Amino acid sequence: MKNGSLVSIIVPVYNTRNYLKPCVDSIRAQTYANLEVILVDDGSTDGCGKLCDAFALEDPRVQVIHQENSGVSSARNAGLDMARGAYIYFVDSDDRVAETMVEESVAVMEAEDCDLCAWRIRIENEENASKSRCLGCPKTVFFRFSTVLEKQKFLTRWILNNRLGWSACCQAFRRDLIERHQLRFLPGQKICEDIDFYFRYAAYCRSFRGIPKPFYIYRQHAGSTMHTSVVREQAAWKFRIARSWGELVSVDMELFRPVYIFSGIFLSTLLTKGFFKAAVNKRKQTQILNYYLEEDRDWLTEQARLALKNRAEILRICGLPLGLRVCGFYKSLLTGDILDFYKAFWLQAGCRTLLNLKRNLASSTNDFLLKIGLGRSGGEGRE
């Protein structure tokens, strides 16, 4: 596809020489040709910088930025500063993309006037291929937001609840929206910088479209950032993001006022890891709560009091299963007893099971009715 709006694909590069060529080749092989590929060499010491320059000599669509090592957030921001495309994509230099990723997603965004488009991500486990899996929503979904409550429900139930994946690499963004709201990645942020950018961007969207195809292939290996981070560091970096969301209230009081809900969902995800294993380490979960409190006890306890005072609002925005988890998280912070979170988490799991049974029953019933000519047929799922 030679015509169409210019698309900018930003690739932060740091010491991934063994993976860089397959990554860039997969981008250059896109069926959508009107691209600019911005390779940001973030102070690589393994020869990636020269390899990037070689790509630029081979393909005029490739541009290279060389900078001192400053981290992935800085590299992506440098790419955003240079980008000229109507649409922005991010690709990590040790991953690959499907050849129709840009063509299909741009077509959807332009045909349906979407501000945000997402697709599934395939995680390839280098050590054990049988553990490879796909993440993200396995069905077509479409949202158009007409009220603040609808937007809050989307941010909580879909974005922060990780139903679409937290990686910025499985989304297509509009550059005009990014620039209008001066959106950038948090400088120096080592983990979860994607979800912060994604959350802030989604807050300004008018509409969303999900494509149930795994366009992005993520290589999971020992050097991946989330594999090298320890729990205490993760808690500190996550808290930094959650705390920064409190500043958004001054930007849009109506939308961001229940920041305790957004922060509660995001921070509690660290407590849910390993919950269904045979042996659950309650001491470790308690340590995580203490790590959060050490960051800013006054702010966090104030959020907890607001949350427990406004349980009805939490349930209205989050829904029952997720709302229970948020309330349980804040209650455990105030009481110091991790069992308060455990009780809420198991209640959440039970509610989710019942809801899934209800959805499956409704789907099976509709399939049967379709066979006899009485059911409702439809392409896109709306939730």
Short mmCIF file of C-alpha atoms in Angstrom, two decimals:
data_model
loop_
_atom_site.label_atom_id
_atom_site.label_comp_id
_atom_site.label_asym_id
_atom_site.label_seq_id
_atom_site.Cartn_x
_atom_site.Cartn_y
_atom_site.Cartn_z
CA MET A 1 0.00 0.00 0.00
CA LYS A 2 1.89 3.07 -1.27
CA ASN A 3 -0.59 5.86 -0.57
CA GLY A 4 -2.13 7.03 2.66
CA SER A 5 -1.17 9.14 5.65
CA LEU A 6 2.44 9.15 6.79
CA VAL A 7 3.08 6.76 9.68
CA SER A 8 5.94 7.15 12.17
CA ILE A 9 7.37 4.02 13.81
CA ILE A 10 9.67 4.78 16.74
CA VAL A 11 12.22 2.15 17.81
CA PRO A 12 14.38 2.75 20.91
CA VAL A 13 17.62 0.79 20.49
CA TYR A 14 19.97 -0.27 23.26
CA ASN A 15 22.42 -3.20 23.00
CA THR A 16 20.13 -5.54 21.04
CA ARG A 17 22.44 -6.23 18.09
CA ASN A 18 21.43 -9.91 17.84
CA TYR A 19 17.75 -8.94 17.47
CA LEU A 20 17.85 -5.57 15.71
CA LYS A 21 17.97 -6.75 12.08
CA PRO A 22 14.92 -9.06 12.33
CA CYS A 23 13.07 -6.21 14.06
CA VAL A 24 13.86 -3.57 11.45
CA ASP A 25 13.32 -6.01 8.58
CA SER A 26 9.81 -6.76 9.87
CA ILE A 27 9.05 -3.02 9.89
CA ARG A 28 10.49 -2.38 6.44
CA ALA A 29 8.42 -5.31 5.11
CA GLN A 30 5.13 -3.63 6.03
CA THR A 31 2.50 -3.75 3.30
CA TYR A 32 1.88 -0.08 4.13
CA ALA A 33 4.82 1.73 2.53
CA ASN A 34 4.34 5.38 3.55
CA LEU A 35 6.48 5.07 6.67
CA GLU A 36 9.21 6.89 8.48
CA VAL A 37 11.18 4.57 10.76
CA ILE A 38 12.93 6.43 13.58
CA LEU A 39 15.71 4.39 15.20
CA VAL A 40 16.88 5.99 18.45
CA ASP A 41 20.30 4.64 19.41
CA ASP A 42 20.28 5.16 23.18
CA GLY A 43 24.04 4.98 23.72
CA SER A 44 24.48 1.37 22.61
CA THR A 45 27.92 -0.15 23.15
CA ASP A 46 27.54 -3.33 21.08
CA GLY A 47 27.61 -1.84 17.58
CA CYS A 48 23.87 -1.14 17.27
CA GLY A 49 24.59 2.48 16.37
CA LYS A 50 26.56 1.53 13.24
CA LEU A 51 23.92 -1.01 12.31
CA CYS A 52 21.25 1.68 12.55
CA ASP A 53 23.29 3.92 10.23
CA ALA A 54 23.58 1.05 7.75
CA PHE A 55 19.79 0.66 7.70
CA ALA A 56 19.44 4.38 6.95
CA LEU A 57 21.81 4.05 3.97
CA GLU A 58 19.78 1.12 2.61
CA ASP A 59 16.32 2.64 3.08
CA PRO A 60 15.51 6.38 2.85
CA ARG A 61 12.51 5.83 5.14
CA VAL A 62 14.89 5.09 8.04
CA GLN A 63 16.15 7.96 10.21
CA VAL A 64 18.60 7.62 13.08
CA ILE A 65 19.04 9.53 16.32
CA HIS A 66 22.17 8.94 18.40
CA GLN A 67 22.05 10.00 22.04
CA GLU A 68 23.77 9.24 25.33
CA ASN A 69 22.18 6.41 27.28
CA SER A 70 19.14 7.89 29.00
CA GLY A 71 16.61 5.05 29.07
CA VAL A 72 13.66 3.93 26.98
CA SER A 73 11.41 6.84 27.99
CA SER A 74 13.97 9.39 26.82
CA ALA A 75 14.54 7.47 23.59
CA ARG A 76 10.84 7.33 22.77
CA ASN A 77 10.45 11.01 23.59
CA ALA A 78 13.29 11.85 21.21
CA GLY A 79 11.48 9.87 18.54
CA LEU A 80 8.23 11.73 19.25
CA ASP A 81 10.04 15.06 18.90
CA MET A 82 11.24 14.07 15.42
CA ALA A 83 8.09 12.28 14.20
CA ARG A 84 6.04 13.83 11.39
CA GLY A 85 3.50 11.07 10.80
CA ALA A 86 -0.23 11.30 11.38
CA TYR A 87 -0.05 8.04 13.32
CA ILE A 88 2.53 6.89 15.87
CA TYR A 89 3.67 3.32 16.53
CA PHE A 90 6.26 2.06 19.01
CA VAL A 91 8.33 -1.10 18.48
CA ASP A 92 11.02 -2.42 20.81
CA SER A 93 14.28 -3.34 19.09
CA ASP A 94 14.28 -6.99 20.18
CA ASP A 95 10.74 -7.69 18.93
CA ARG A 96 9.04 -8.12 15.54
CA VAL A 97 5.74 -7.12 13.94
CA ALA A 98 3.35 -8.73 11.45
CA GLU A 99 3.63 -7.32 7.93
CA THR A 100 0.01 -6.07 7.83
CA MET A 101 0.05 -4.38 11.25
CA VAL A 102 0.15 -0.81 9.95
CA GLU A 103 -2.09 -1.32 6.92
CA GLU A 104 -4.91 -2.97 8.84
CA SER A 105 -4.82 -0.67 11.87
CA VAL A 106 -4.62 2.56 9.83
CA ALA A 107 -7.52 1.36 7.70
CA VAL A 108 -9.62 0.79 10.82
CA MET A 109 -8.71 4.15 12.38
CA GLU A 110 -9.51 6.11 9.24
CA ALA A 111 -12.68 4.21 8.34
CA GLU A 112 -14.10 4.47 11.86
CA ASP A 113 -12.52 7.78 12.94
CA CYS A 114 -10.84 6.16 15.97
CA ASP A 115 -8.40 7.92 18.26
CA LEU A 116 -6.89 4.69 19.57
CA CYS A 117 -6.51 1.24 18.03
CA ALA A 118 -5.08 -1.83 19.79
CA TRP A 119 -4.30 -5.41 18.85
CA ARG A 120 -3.11 -8.57 20.53
CA ILE A 121 0.48 -9.38 21.39
CA ARG A 122 2.13 -12.77 21.03
CA ILE A 123 4.72 -13.50 23.71
CA GLU A 124 7.41 -15.88 22.46
CA ASN A 125 9.30 -17.63 25.25
CA GLU A 126 12.84 -18.23 24.01
CA GLU A 127 13.62 -20.85 26.63
CA ASN A 128 10.41 -22.85 26.25
CA ALA A 129 8.32 -22.40 23.09
CA SER A 130 5.41 -24.32 24.64
CA LYS A 131 4.96 -21.43 27.10
CA SER A 132 4.40 -18.90 24.31
CA ARG A 133 0.98 -17.26 24.50
CA CYS A 134 -1.18 -14.40 23.26
CA LEU A 135 -2.36 -11.49 25.40
CA GLY A 136 -5.02 -8.88 24.80
CA CYS A 137 -8.71 -9.01 23.98
CA PRO A 138 -9.53 -12.02 21.74
CA LYS A 139 -12.57 -10.37 20.15
CA THR A 140 -13.43 -7.23 18.22
CA VAL A 141 -14.49 -4.37 20.48
CA PHE A 142 -15.48 -0.79 19.78
CA PHE A 143 -16.18 2.09 22.15
CA ARG A 144 -17.31 5.64 21.53
CA PHE A 145 -17.31 7.79 24.66
CA SER A 146 -20.15 10.29 25.12
CA THR A 147 -19.97 10.78 28.90
CA VAL A 148 -17.29 11.06 31.58
CA LEU A 149 -18.62 7.92 33.28
CA GLU A 150 -18.22 5.89 30.09
CA LYS A 151 -14.60 7.06 29.82
CA GLN A 152 -13.92 6.23 33.49
CA LYS A 153 -15.36 2.75 33.03
CA PHE A 154 -13.08 2.20 30.03
CA LEU A 155 -9.99 3.45 31.86
CA THR A 156 -10.65 1.22 34.86
CA ARG A 157 -12.20 -1.95 33.43
CA TRP A 158 -10.17 -2.15 30.22
CA ILE A 159 -6.97 -0.10 30.41
CA LEU A 160 -5.86 -0.41 34.03
CA ASN A 161 -7.39 -3.88 34.42
CA ASN A 162 -5.02 -4.98 31.63
CA ARG A 163 -7.67 -6.46 29.35
CA LEU A 164 -5.94 -4.89 26.34
CA GLY A 165 -2.30 -5.24 27.36
CA TRP A 166 -0.18 -2.49 28.90
CA SER A 167 2.49 -2.27 26.22
CA ALA A 168 2.61 0.88 24.09
CA CYS A 169 3.85 -1.39 21.31
CA CYS A 170 0.43 -2.91 20.58
CA GLN A 171 -1.38 0.39 20.01
CA ALA A 172 -1.65 2.98 17.24
CA PHE A 173 -1.83 6.60 18.39
CA ARG A 174 -2.74 9.86 16.66
CA ARG A 175 0.15 12.32 16.73
CA ASP A 176 -2.11 15.39 16.76
CA LEU A 177 -3.73 14.20 19.98
CA ILE A 178 -0.31 13.48 21.52
CA GLU A 179 0.93 16.97 20.68
CA ARG A 180 -2.31 18.74 21.60
CA HIS A 181 -2.06 17.40 25.15
CA GLN A 182 1.77 17.47 25.28
CA LEU A 183 2.00 13.78 26.12
CA ARG A 184 5.40 12.22 26.70
CA PHE A 185 6.85 9.25 28.59
CA LEU A 186 7.99 9.91 32.16
CA PRO A 187 11.74 10.67 32.04
CA GLY A 188 13.87 8.17 33.92
CA GLN A 189 10.98 5.72 34.47
CA LYS A 190 12.46 2.21 34.27
CA ILE A 191 9.29 0.09 34.22
CA CYS A 192 5.59 0.61 33.46
CA GLU A 193 6.31 3.76 31.44
CA ASP A 194 4.02 2.28 28.78
CA ILE A 195 0.90 2.13 30.94
CA ASP A 196 1.38 5.70 32.16
CA PHE A 197 1.54 7.04 28.59
CA TYR A 198 -1.28 4.73 27.47
CA PHE A 199 -3.53 5.77 30.39
CA ARG A 200 -2.96 9.49 29.83
CA TYR A 201 -3.54 9.16 26.09
CA ALA A 202 -6.71 7.05 26.47
CA ALA A 203 -8.14 9.66 28.85
CA TYR A 204 -8.37 12.10 25.92
CA CYS A 205 -9.74 9.69 23.33
CA ARG A 206 -13.19 9.96 21.80
CA SER A 207 -13.23 6.34 20.62
CA PHE A 208 -11.40 3.03 20.72
CA ARG A 209 -11.21 0.02 18.42
CA GLY A 210 -9.69 -3.36 19.29
CA ILE A 211 -8.48 -5.78 16.60
CA PRO A 212 -8.27 -9.42 17.79
CA LYS A 213 -5.09 -10.24 15.83
CA PRO A 214 -1.56 -10.75 17.26
CA PHE A 215 0.25 -8.16 15.15
CA TYR A 216 3.09 -7.76 17.67
CA ILE A 217 5.60 -10.52 18.52
CA TYR A 218 7.31 -9.95 21.85
CA ARG A 219 10.48 -11.88 22.66
CA GLN A 220 10.60 -12.88 26.31
CA HIS A 221 14.18 -13.43 27.41
CA ALA A 222 16.35 -13.03 30.48
CA GLY A 223 17.30 -9.46 29.63
CA SER A 224 13.74 -8.16 29.44
CA THR A 225 13.14 -5.24 31.81
CA MET A 226 10.34 -6.87 33.78
CA HIS A 227 12.53 -9.95 34.23
CA THR A 228 15.36 -8.00 35.81
CA SER A 229 13.31 -5.85 38.21
CA VAL A 230 12.95 -6.88 41.84
CA VAL A 231 9.71 -6.45 43.76
CA ARG A 232 10.79 -3.46 45.84
CA GLU A 233 11.93 -1.60 42.72
CA GLN A 234 8.67 -2.42 40.95
CA ALA A 235 6.71 -1.09 43.92
CA ALA A 236 8.69 2.16 43.91
CA TRP A 237 8.35 2.71 40.15
CA LYS A 238 4.64 1.87 40.18
CA PHE A 239 4.03 4.22 43.08
CA ARG A 240 5.81 7.04 41.23
CA ILE A 241 3.33 6.68 38.37
CA ALA A 242 0.26 6.38 40.60
CA ARG A 243 1.35 9.42 42.59
CA SER A 244 1.81 11.47 39.41
CA TRP A 245 -1.80 10.78 38.41
CA GLY A 246 -2.91 12.86 41.37
CA GLU A 247 -1.67 15.93 39.49
CA LEU A 248 -4.12 15.22 36.64
CA VAL A 249 -7.07 16.32 38.80
CA SER A 250 -6.14 19.94 38.10
CA VAL A 251 -6.25 19.22 34.36
CA ASP A 252 -9.75 17.71 34.35
CA MET A 253 -11.49 17.69 37.71
CA GLU A 254 -14.51 15.71 36.55
CA LEU A 255 -12.63 12.90 34.80
CA PHE A 256 -9.66 12.44 37.14
CA ARG A 257 -11.29 13.28 40.51
CA PRO A 258 -11.53 9.60 41.59
CA VAL A 259 -7.77 9.18 41.21
CA TYR A 260 -7.86 6.82 44.20
CA ILE A 261 -9.70 4.35 41.97
CA PHE A 262 -7.12 4.50 39.19
CA SER A 263 -4.22 4.26 41.65
CA GLY A 264 -5.88 1.44 43.61
CA ILE A 265 -6.26 -0.74 40.53
CA PHE A 266 -2.73 -0.08 39.34
CA LEU A 267 -0.96 -0.57 42.67
CA SER A 268 -2.93 -3.68 43.64
CA THR A 269 -1.77 -5.56 40.52
CA LEU A 270 1.56 -6.20 42.23
CA LEU A 271 -0.28 -8.03 45.03
CA THR A 272 -2.20 -10.34 42.70
CA LYS A 273 0.86 -12.09 41.26
CA GLY A 274 1.03 -15.73 42.30
CA PHE A 275 -2.30 -15.65 44.07
CA PHE A 276 -3.47 -18.96 42.66
CA LYS A 277 -0.30 -20.88 43.45
CA ALA A 278 -0.48 -23.62 46.06
CA ALA A 279 1.66 -21.74 48.54
CA VAL A 280 0.93 -18.04 48.89
CA ASN A 281 3.52 -15.96 50.69
CA LYS A 282 1.48 -13.54 52.81
CA ARG A 283 4.64 -12.03 54.24
CA LYS A 284 5.76 -10.97 50.77
CA GLN A 285 2.38 -9.36 50.08
CA THR A 286 2.56 -7.48 53.37
CA GLN A 287 6.03 -6.25 52.47
CA ILE A 288 4.65 -4.80 49.24
CA LEU A 289 2.02 -2.86 51.20
CA ASN A 290 4.78 -1.53 53.45
CA TYR A 291 6.91 -0.56 50.43
CA TYR A 292 4.02 1.56 49.15
CA LEU A 293 3.51 3.19 52.56
CA GLU A 294 7.21 4.01 52.80
CA GLU A 295 6.96 6.00 49.55
CA ASP A 296 4.31 8.44 50.81
CA ARG A 297 2.21 7.25 53.74
CA ASP A 298 0.14 10.43 54.10
CA TRP A 299 -0.94 10.55 50.46
CA LEU A 300 -1.71 6.83 50.28
CA THR A 301 -3.72 6.70 53.50
CA GLU A 302 -5.72 9.70 52.32
CA GLN A 303 -6.53 7.82 49.10
CA ALA A 304 -7.54 4.80 51.17
CA ARG A 305 -9.93 6.85 53.34
CA LEU A 306 -11.50 8.41 50.25
CA ALA A 307 -11.92 5.00 48.67
CA LEU A 308 -13.61 3.38 51.66
CA LYS A 309 -15.86 6.43 52.02
CA ASN A 310 -16.94 6.14 48.38
CA ARG A 311 -17.43 2.39 47.90
CA ALA A 312 -20.60 2.93 45.87
CA GLU A 313 -18.74 5.10 43.36
CA ILE A 314 -15.96 2.53 43.06
CA LEU A 315 -18.46 -0.23 42.27
CA ARG A 316 -20.31 1.98 39.78
CA ILE A 317 -17.15 2.82 37.84
CA CYS A 318 -15.21 -0.43 38.21
CA GLY A 319 -18.02 -2.97 38.34
CA LEU A 320 -18.38 -5.53 41.12
CA PRO A 321 -15.36 -7.83 40.65
CA LEU A 322 -12.73 -5.12 40.15
CA GLY A 323 -14.37 -2.77 42.65
CA LEU A 324 -14.09 -5.42 45.38
CA ARG A 325 -10.36 -5.68 44.73
CA VAL A 326 -9.84 -1.91 45.00
CA CYS A 327 -11.76 -1.71 48.29
CA GLY A 328 -9.88 -4.71 49.69
CA PHE A 329 -6.54 -3.19 48.75
CA TYR A 330 -7.23 0.07 50.54
CA LYS A 331 -8.74 -1.63 53.57
CA SER A 332 -5.60 -3.73 53.98
CA LEU A 333 -3.48 -0.57 53.79
CA LEU A 334 -5.40 0.99 56.67
CA THR A 335 -5.63 -2.12 58.84
CA GLY A 336 -2.21 -3.51 58.03
CA ASP A 337 -3.82 -6.93 57.57
CA ILE A 338 -3.24 -8.54 54.16
CA LEU A 339 -6.18 -10.88 54.83
CA ASP A 340 -8.53 -7.98 54.04
CA PHE A 341 -7.14 -7.96 50.52
CA TYR A 342 -7.23 -11.76 50.28
CA LYS A 343 -10.92 -11.86 51.14
CA ALA A 344 -11.72 -9.21 48.55
CA PHE A 345 -9.59 -10.92 45.93
CA TRP A 346 -11.33 -14.25 46.36
CA LEU A 347 -14.72 -12.54 46.24
CA GLN A 348 -13.58 -10.85 43.03
CA ALA A 349 -12.55 -14.19 41.56
CA GLY A 350 -15.93 -15.71 42.47
CA CYS A 351 -17.84 -12.81 40.90
CA ARG A 352 -15.74 -13.01 37.77
CA THR A 353 -16.44 -16.73 37.45
CA LEU A 354 -20.17 -16.13 37.73
CA LEU A 355 -20.05 -13.32 35.17
CA ASN A 356 -18.11 -15.51 32.73
CA LEU A 357 -20.66 -18.28 33.15
CA LYS A 358 -23.43 -15.79 32.46
CA ARG A 359 -21.68 -14.50 29.30
CA ASN A 360 -21.00 -18.04 28.05
CA LEU A 361 -24.61 -19.04 28.65
CA ALA A 362 -25.86 -15.95 26.82
CA SER A 363 -23.48 -16.63 23.91
CA SER A 364 -24.52 -20.28 23.66
CA THR A 365 -28.19 -19.31 23.76
CA ASN A 366 -27.68 -16.74 21.01
CA ASP A 367 -25.82 -19.29 18.85
CA PHE A 368 -28.73 -21.68 19.21
CA LEU A 369 -31.25 -18.97 18.33
CA LEU A 370 -29.21 -18.02 15.27
CA LYS A 371 -29.44 -21.57 14.03
CA ILE A 372 -33.22 -21.42 14.17
CA GLY A 373 -33.37 -17.88 12.81
CA LEU A 374 -34.27 -16.02 15.98
CA GLY A 375 -30.90 -14.80 17.27
CA ARG A 376 -29.10 -11.50 16.88
CA SER A 377 -26.19 -11.44 14.47
CA GLY A 378 -23.56 -8.75 14.74
CA GLY A 379 -19.93 -8.06 13.91
CA GLU A 380 -18.51 -5.91 16.65
CA GLY A 381 -18.80 -6.58 20.34
CA ARG A 382 -19.62 -3.53 22.48
CA GLU A 383 -19.13 -3.65 26.21
#
